[in-house]
């Protein structure tokens, strides 16, 4: 299960790298700048159609080249599937089993992949968008029909916003409301269900890791005392003035609280990292319970910023997963996760001995 083979061409410092990935645990070591995170970026791209380091895929193209290519073979519940990504300055092309993928989401359904990297504290620190994406990835994997509602909502929202920008008449704008309401409520309900389950799994984990009480509160993207329908009608004039739809699931927020206070303001960087990592691990636990797929967890330099007892505690949580692990480390003798099934060392973007 999971990723079996990876080939990367011209991605950042990686010119041509081919790796056989262990079904359980692969360790990649190398000095700073050797390309470790870039290998994880390539793997992540296969399952997400984007990077965890930048919104601009073309940034990943090796300097002086016109494209990067990632190819992977994934052992899924439906058998072995080949996945491919090719990115040029103009476009992204995804292929599944030798044919063009209809969407990036189609890739995601073949290869559930999650990352814990040294920037994961941003999940707590940054604005609501990053937490909405976290929820949506999780919901999509446990309730696949969510994707259809989500895509239709995005379409209806884009059309409604275009009508608002063009200052079309009230009736033309409101014509998009039924679709927006139907799909928006579906998204809202699915996210609420998901956040409740995630909290149940993450709570004991946070208790073990931080000794604190976690609360996850999903805020709908409209005032709690109103239905979406009421909020949309109430905001109609304001929307027309602003030229944009201001209420709906696209404005939702996941509020993360520890011991009754907003996590963002009350815990250290290291604690934020533990908290965000626990949320990511809890998502995988939930996915493992609800789906036949074995997810893949990428751990980029897990030892960064954590003291030894907290690192050990985090690793215990990781080891309780069924997930495939691909881990990077500066230390070639890293043994905190036991003996890897395969190990590679990178040097200046190439595999060494
Ligand atoms: N588009 C690009 N073309 C060529 N090289 C690039 C490009 N983008 C980044 N690099 C280089 O790739 C190298 C590898 O970066 P990467 O972040 O993967 O290293 P790393 O092994 O994870 O390092 P660290 O231990 O510091 O985290 C860096 O030296 C960087 O300058
Ligand atoms: Mg790195």
PDB file of N, CA and C in Angstrom, residues 193-252:
ATOM      1  N   UNK A 193     -19.742  17.787  10.801  1.00  0.00           N
ATOM      2  CA  UNK A 193     -19.592  16.375  11.190  1.00  0.00           C
ATOM      3  C   UNK A 193     -18.121  16.027  11.329  1.00  0.00           C
ATOM      4  N   UNK A 194     -17.335  16.498  10.366  1.00  0.00           N
ATOM      5  CA  UNK A 194     -15.915  16.151  10.343  1.00  0.00           C
ATOM      6  C   UNK A 194     -15.176  16.756  11.541  1.00  0.00           C
ATOM      7  N   UNK A 195     -15.447  18.016  11.810  1.00  0.00           N
ATOM      8  CA  UNK A 195     -14.736  18.694  12.912  1.00  0.00           C
ATOM      9  C   UNK A 195     -15.067  18.015  14.247  1.00  0.00           C
ATOM     10  N   UNK A 196     -16.306  17.578  14.404  1.00  0.00           N
ATOM     11  CA  UNK A 196     -16.678  16.886  15.653  1.00  0.00           C
ATOM     12  C   UNK A 196     -15.884  15.582  15.799  1.00  0.00           C
ATOM     13  N   UNK A 197     -15.769  14.844  14.701  1.00  0.00           N
ATOM     14  CA  UNK A 197     -15.004  13.585  14.775  1.00  0.00           C
ATOM     15  C   UNK A 197     -13.523  13.856  15.011  1.00  0.00           C
ATOM     16  N   UNK A 198     -13.022  14.893  14.337  1.00  0.00           N
ATOM     17  CA  UNK A 198     -11.599  15.221  14.472  1.00  0.00           C
ATOM     18  C   UNK A 198     -11.287  15.614  15.913  1.00  0.00           C
ATOM     19  N   UNK A 199     -12.183  16.370  16.511  1.00  0.00           N
ATOM     20  CA  UNK A 199     -11.963  16.793  17.899  1.00  0.00           C
ATOM     21  C   UNK A 199     -11.902  15.575  18.823  1.00  0.00           C
ATOM     22  N   UNK A 200     -12.796  14.620  18.594  1.00  0.00           N
ATOM     23  CA  UNK A 200     -12.824  13.420  19.432  1.00  0.00           C
ATOM     24  C   UNK A 200     -11.489  12.678  19.377  1.00  0.00           C
ATOM     25  N   UNK A 201     -10.896  12.616  18.192  1.00  0.00           N
ATOM     26  CA  UNK A 201      -9.633  11.890  18.051  1.00  0.00           C
ATOM     27  C   UNK A 201      -8.449  12.731  18.526  1.00  0.00           C
ATOM     28  N   UNK A 202      -8.482  14.036  18.233  1.00  0.00           N
ATOM     29  CA  UNK A 202      -7.328  14.892  18.546  1.00  0.00           C
ATOM     30  C   UNK A 202      -7.249  15.233  20.034  1.00  0.00           C
ATOM     31  N   UNK A 203      -8.388  15.280  20.695  1.00  0.00           N
ATOM     32  CA  UNK A 203      -8.411  15.706  22.112  1.00  0.00           C
ATOM     33  C   UNK A 203      -7.489  14.875  23.014  1.00  0.00           C
ATOM     34  N   UNK A 204      -7.641  13.536  23.018  1.00  0.00           N
ATOM     35  CA  UNK A 204      -6.745  12.756  23.894  1.00  0.00           C
ATOM     36  C   UNK A 204      -5.275  12.862  23.474  1.00  0.00           C
ATOM     37  N   UNK A 205      -5.061  13.083  22.175  1.00  0.00           N
ATOM     38  CA  UNK A 205      -3.687  13.216  21.681  1.00  0.00           C
ATOM     39  C   UNK A 205      -3.038  14.487  22.233  1.00  0.00           C
ATOM     40  N   UNK A 206      -3.799  15.585  22.207  1.00  0.00           N
ATOM     41  CA  UNK A 206      -3.289  16.864  22.720  1.00  0.00           C
ATOM     42  C   UNK A 206      -3.087  16.788  24.238  1.00  0.00           C
ATOM     43  N   UNK A 207      -3.961  16.043  24.860  1.00  0.00           N
ATOM     44  CA  UNK A 207      -3.815  15.834  26.309  1.00  0.00           C
ATOM     45  C   UNK A 207      -2.480  15.127  26.584  1.00  0.00           C
ATOM     46  N   UNK A 208      -2.174  14.109  25.779  1.00  0.00           N
ATOM     47  CA  UNK A 208      -0.913  13.368  25.981  1.00  0.00           C
ATOM     48  C   UNK A 208       0.305  14.230  25.618  1.00  0.00           C
ATOM     49  N   UNK A 209       0.179  15.003  24.532  1.00  0.00           N
ATOM     50  CA  UNK A 209       1.340  15.750  24.039  1.00  0.00           C
ATOM     51  C   UNK A 209       1.589  17.040  24.809  1.00  0.00           C
ATOM     52  N   UNK A 210       0.517  17.726  25.164  1.00  0.00           N
ATOM     53  CA  UNK A 210       0.666  19.055  25.764  1.00  0.00           C
ATOM     54  C   UNK A 210       0.048  19.175  27.146  1.00  0.00           C
ATOM     55  N   UNK A 211      -0.685  18.155  27.549  1.00  0.00           N
ATOM     56  CA  UNK A 211      -1.378  18.248  28.835  1.00  0.00           C
ATOM     57  C   UNK A 211      -2.422  19.347  28.848  1.00  0.00           C
ATOM     58  N   UNK A 212      -3.015  19.625  27.681  1.00  0.00           N
ATOM     59  CA  UNK A 212      -4.013  20.696  27.600  1.00  0.00           C
ATOM     60  C   UNK A 212      -5.292  20.180  26.954  1.00  0.00           C
ATOM     61  N   UNK A 213      -6.364  20.926  27.213  1.00  0.00           N
ATOM     62  CA  UNK A 213      -7.667  20.528  26.686  1.00  0.00           C
ATOM     63  C   UNK A 213      -7.929  21.241  25.360  1.00  0.00           C
ATOM     64  N   UNK A 214      -8.084  20.453  24.331  1.00  0.00           N
ATOM     65  CA  UNK A 214      -8.335  21.006  22.996  1.00  0.00           C
ATOM     66  C   UNK A 214      -9.831  21.185  22.750  1.00  0.00           C
ATOM     67  N   UNK A 215     -10.148  22.304  22.115  1.00  0.00           N
ATOM     68  CA  UNK A 215     -11.519  22.478  21.612  1.00  0.00           C
ATOM     69  C   UNK A 215     -11.430  22.934  20.160  1.00  0.00           C
ATOM     70  N   UNK A 216     -12.225  22.331  19.312  1.00  0.00           N
ATOM     71  CA  UNK A 216     -12.300  22.770  17.914  1.00  0.00           C
ATOM     72  C   UNK A 216     -13.698  23.325  17.693  1.00  0.00           C
ATOM     73  N   UNK A 217     -13.764  24.574  17.251  1.00  0.00           N
ATOM     74  CA  UNK A 217     -15.087  25.163  16.993  1.00  0.00           C
ATOM     75  C   UNK A 217     -15.158  25.592  15.545  1.00  0.00           C
ATOM     76  N   UNK A 218     -16.149  25.064  14.860  1.00  0.00           N
ATOM     77  CA  UNK A 218     -16.327  25.427  13.460  1.00  0.00           C
ATOM     78  C   UNK A 218     -17.281  26.607  13.367  1.00  0.00           C
ATOM     79  N   UNK A 219     -16.810  27.697  12.781  1.00  0.00           N
ATOM     80  CA  UNK A 219     -17.684  28.873  12.572  1.00  0.00           C
ATOM     81  C   UNK A 219     -18.088  28.903  11.112  1.00  0.00           C
ATOM     82  N   UNK A 220     -19.378  29.025  10.900  1.00  0.00           N
ATOM     83  CA  UNK A 220     -19.971  28.745   9.597  1.00  0.00           C
ATOM     84  C   UNK A 220     -19.553  29.668   8.449  1.00  0.00           C
ATOM     85  N   UNK A 221     -19.214  30.918   8.749  1.00  0.00           N
ATOM     86  CA  UNK A 221     -19.005  31.878   7.662  1.00  0.00           C
ATOM     87  C   UNK A 221     -20.205  32.800   7.509  1.00  0.00           C
ATOM     88  N   UNK A 222     -21.121  32.693   8.473  1.00  0.00           N
ATOM     89  CA  UNK A 222     -22.232  33.632   8.595  1.00  0.00           C
ATOM     90  C   UNK A 222     -22.623  33.656  10.078  1.00  0.00           C
ATOM     91  N   UNK A 223     -23.359  34.695  10.537  1.00  0.00           N
ATOM     92  CA  UNK A 223     -23.664  34.801  11.966  1.00  0.00           C
ATOM     93  C   UNK A 223     -24.416  33.573  12.494  1.00  0.00           C
ATOM     94  N   UNK A 224     -23.993  33.102  13.669  1.00  0.00           N
ATOM     95  CA  UNK A 224     -24.504  31.839  14.214  1.00  0.00           C
ATOM     96  C   UNK A 224     -26.023  31.858  14.426  1.00  0.00           C
ATOM     97  N   UNK A 225     -26.584  33.055  14.667  1.00  0.00           N
ATOM     98  CA  UNK A 225     -28.015  33.100  14.979  1.00  0.00           C
ATOM     99  C   UNK A 225     -28.886  33.038  13.715  1.00  0.00           C
ATOM    100  N   UNK A 226     -28.245  33.059  12.537  1.00  0.00           N
ATOM    101  CA  UNK A 226     -28.998  33.045  11.281  1.00  0.00           C
ATOM    102  C   UNK A 226     -28.766  31.745  10.524  1.00  0.00           C
ATOM    103  N   UNK A 227     -29.711  31.436   9.603  1.00  0.00           N
ATOM    104  CA  UNK A 227     -29.423  30.364   8.639  1.00  0.00           C
ATOM    105  C   UNK A 227     -28.618  31.002   7.500  1.00  0.00           C
ATOM    106  N   UNK A 228     -28.027  30.164   6.666  1.00  0.00           N
ATOM    107  CA  UNK A 228     -27.268  30.693   5.519  1.00  0.00           C
ATOM    108  C   UNK A 228     -28.190  31.521   4.622  1.00  0.00           C
ATOM    109  N   UNK A 229     -29.386  30.997   4.425  1.00  0.00           N
ATOM    110  CA  UNK A 229     -30.376  31.672   3.596  1.00  0.00           C
ATOM    111  C   UNK A 229     -30.676  33.088   4.136  1.00  0.00           C
ATOM    112  N   UNK A 230     -30.922  33.159   5.440  1.00  0.00           N
ATOM    113  CA  UNK A 230     -31.220  34.471   6.052  1.00  0.00           C
ATOM    114  C   UNK A 230     -30.023  35.415   5.925  1.00  0.00           C
ATOM    115  N   UNK A 231     -28.816  34.856   6.165  1.00  0.00           N
ATOM    116  CA  UNK A 231     -27.614  35.697   6.125  1.00  0.00           C
ATOM    117  C   UNK A 231     -27.381  36.232   4.714  1.00  0.00           C
ATOM    118  N   UNK A 232     -27.615  35.389   3.727  1.00  0.00           N
ATOM    119  CA  UNK A 232     -27.402  35.793   2.338  1.00  0.00           C
ATOM    120  C   UNK A 232     -28.359  36.930   1.961  1.00  0.00           C
ATOM    121  N   UNK A 233     -29.618  36.779   2.391  1.00  0.00           N
ATOM    122  CA  UNK A 233     -30.598  37.836   2.082  1.00  0.00           C
ATOM    123  C   UNK A 233     -30.280  39.126   2.836  1.00  0.00           C
ATOM    124  N   UNK A 234     -29.851  38.964   4.082  1.00  0.00           N
ATOM    125  CA  UNK A 234     -29.531  40.129   4.901  1.00  0.00           C
ATOM    126  C   UNK A 234     -28.330  40.913   4.338  1.00  0.00           C
ATOM    127  N   UNK A 235     -27.419  40.173   3.700  1.00  0.00           N
ATOM    128  CA  UNK A 235     -26.207  40.817   3.180  1.00  0.00           C
ATOM    129  C   UNK A 235     -26.339  41.276   1.726  1.00  0.00           C
ATOM    130  N   UNK A 236     -27.526  41.084   1.136  1.00  0.00           N
ATOM    131  CA  UNK A 236     -27.666  41.332  -0.306  1.00  0.00           C
ATOM    132  C   UNK A 236     -27.213  42.743  -0.702  1.00  0.00           C
ATOM    133  N   UNK A 237     -27.670  43.747   0.041  1.00  0.00           N
ATOM    134  CA  UNK A 237     -27.330  45.126  -0.315  1.00  0.00           C
ATOM    135  C   UNK A 237     -25.831  45.372  -0.146  1.00  0.00           C
ATOM    136  N   UNK A 238     -25.336  44.897   0.970  1.00  0.00           N
ATOM    137  CA  UNK A 238     -23.924  45.054   1.286  1.00  0.00           C
ATOM    138  C   UNK A 238     -23.048  44.350   0.240  1.00  0.00           C
ATOM    139  N   UNK A 239     -23.472  43.160  -0.176  1.00  0.00           N
ATOM    140  CA  UNK A 239     -22.749  42.415  -1.215  1.00  0.00           C
ATOM    141  C   UNK A 239     -22.671  43.241  -2.501  1.00  0.00           C
ATOM    142  N   UNK A 240     -23.806  43.886  -2.834  1.00  0.00           N
ATOM    143  CA  UNK A 240     -23.827  44.687  -4.073  1.00  0.00           C
ATOM    144  C   UNK A 240     -22.891  45.883  -3.963  1.00  0.00           C
ATOM    145  N   UNK A 241     -22.871  46.482  -2.765  1.00  0.00           N
ATOM    146  CA  UNK A 241     -21.957  47.621  -2.567  1.00  0.00           C
ATOM    147  C   UNK A 241     -20.492  47.197  -2.691  1.00  0.00           C
ATOM    148  N   UNK A 242     -20.190  46.048  -2.108  1.00  0.00           N
ATOM    149  CA  UNK A 242     -18.806  45.587  -2.077  1.00  0.00           C
ATOM    150  C   UNK A 242     -18.390  44.842  -3.344  1.00  0.00           C
ATOM    151  N   UNK A 243     -19.380  44.359  -4.090  1.00  0.00           N
ATOM    152  CA  UNK A 243     -19.080  43.607  -5.318  1.00  0.00           C
ATOM    153  C   UNK A 243     -18.557  42.210  -5.049  1.00  0.00           C
ATOM    154  N   UNK A 244     -18.910  41.667  -3.885  1.00  0.00           N
ATOM    155  CA  UNK A 244     -18.432  40.312  -3.554  1.00  0.00           C
ATOM    156  C   UNK A 244     -19.352  39.680  -2.498  1.00  0.00           C
ATOM    157  N   UNK A 245     -19.483  38.351  -2.563  1.00  0.00           N
ATOM    158  CA  UNK A 245     -20.333  37.623  -1.609  1.00  0.00           C
ATOM    159  C   UNK A 245     -19.597  37.487  -0.280  1.00  0.00           C
ATOM    160  N   UNK A 246     -20.208  38.033   0.768  1.00  0.00           N
ATOM    161  CA  UNK A 246     -19.455  38.113   2.029  1.00  0.00           C
ATOM    162  C   UNK A 246     -19.821  37.091   3.075  1.00  0.00           C
ATOM    163  N   UNK A 247     -20.843  36.290   2.795  1.00  0.00           N
ATOM    164  CA  UNK A 247     -21.164  35.219   3.745  1.00  0.00           C
ATOM    165  C   UNK A 247     -21.203  33.892   3.021  1.00  0.00           C
ATOM    166  N   UNK A 248     -20.874  32.837   3.752  1.00  0.00           N
ATOM    167  CA  UNK A 248     -20.909  31.492   3.170  1.00  0.00           C
ATOM    168  C   UNK A 248     -19.730  30.667   3.647  1.00  0.00           C
ATOM    169  N   UNK A 249     -19.726  29.378   3.303  1.00  0.00           N
ATOM    170  CA  UNK A 249     -18.656  28.490   3.763  1.00  0.00           C
ATOM    171  C   UNK A 249     -17.260  28.930   3.324  1.00  0.00           C
ATOM    172  N   UNK A 250     -17.176  29.768   2.284  1.00  0.00           N
ATOM    173  CA  UNK A 250     -15.859  30.258   1.870  1.00  0.00           C
ATOM    174  C   UNK A 250     -15.286  31.248   2.874  1.00  0.00           C
ATOM    175  N   UNK A 251     -16.113  31.657   3.840  1.00  0.00           N
ATOM    176  CA  UNK A 251     -15.636  32.567   4.890  1.00  0.00           C
ATOM    177  C   UNK A 251     -15.604  31.858   6.250  1.00  0.00           C
ATOM    178  N   UNK A 252     -15.729  30.551   6.246  1.00  0.00           N
ATOM    179  CA  UNK A 252     -15.792  29.807   7.517  1.00  0.00           C
ATOM    180  C   UNK A 252     -14.438  29.815   8.216  1.00  0.00           C
TER     181      UNK A 252
END
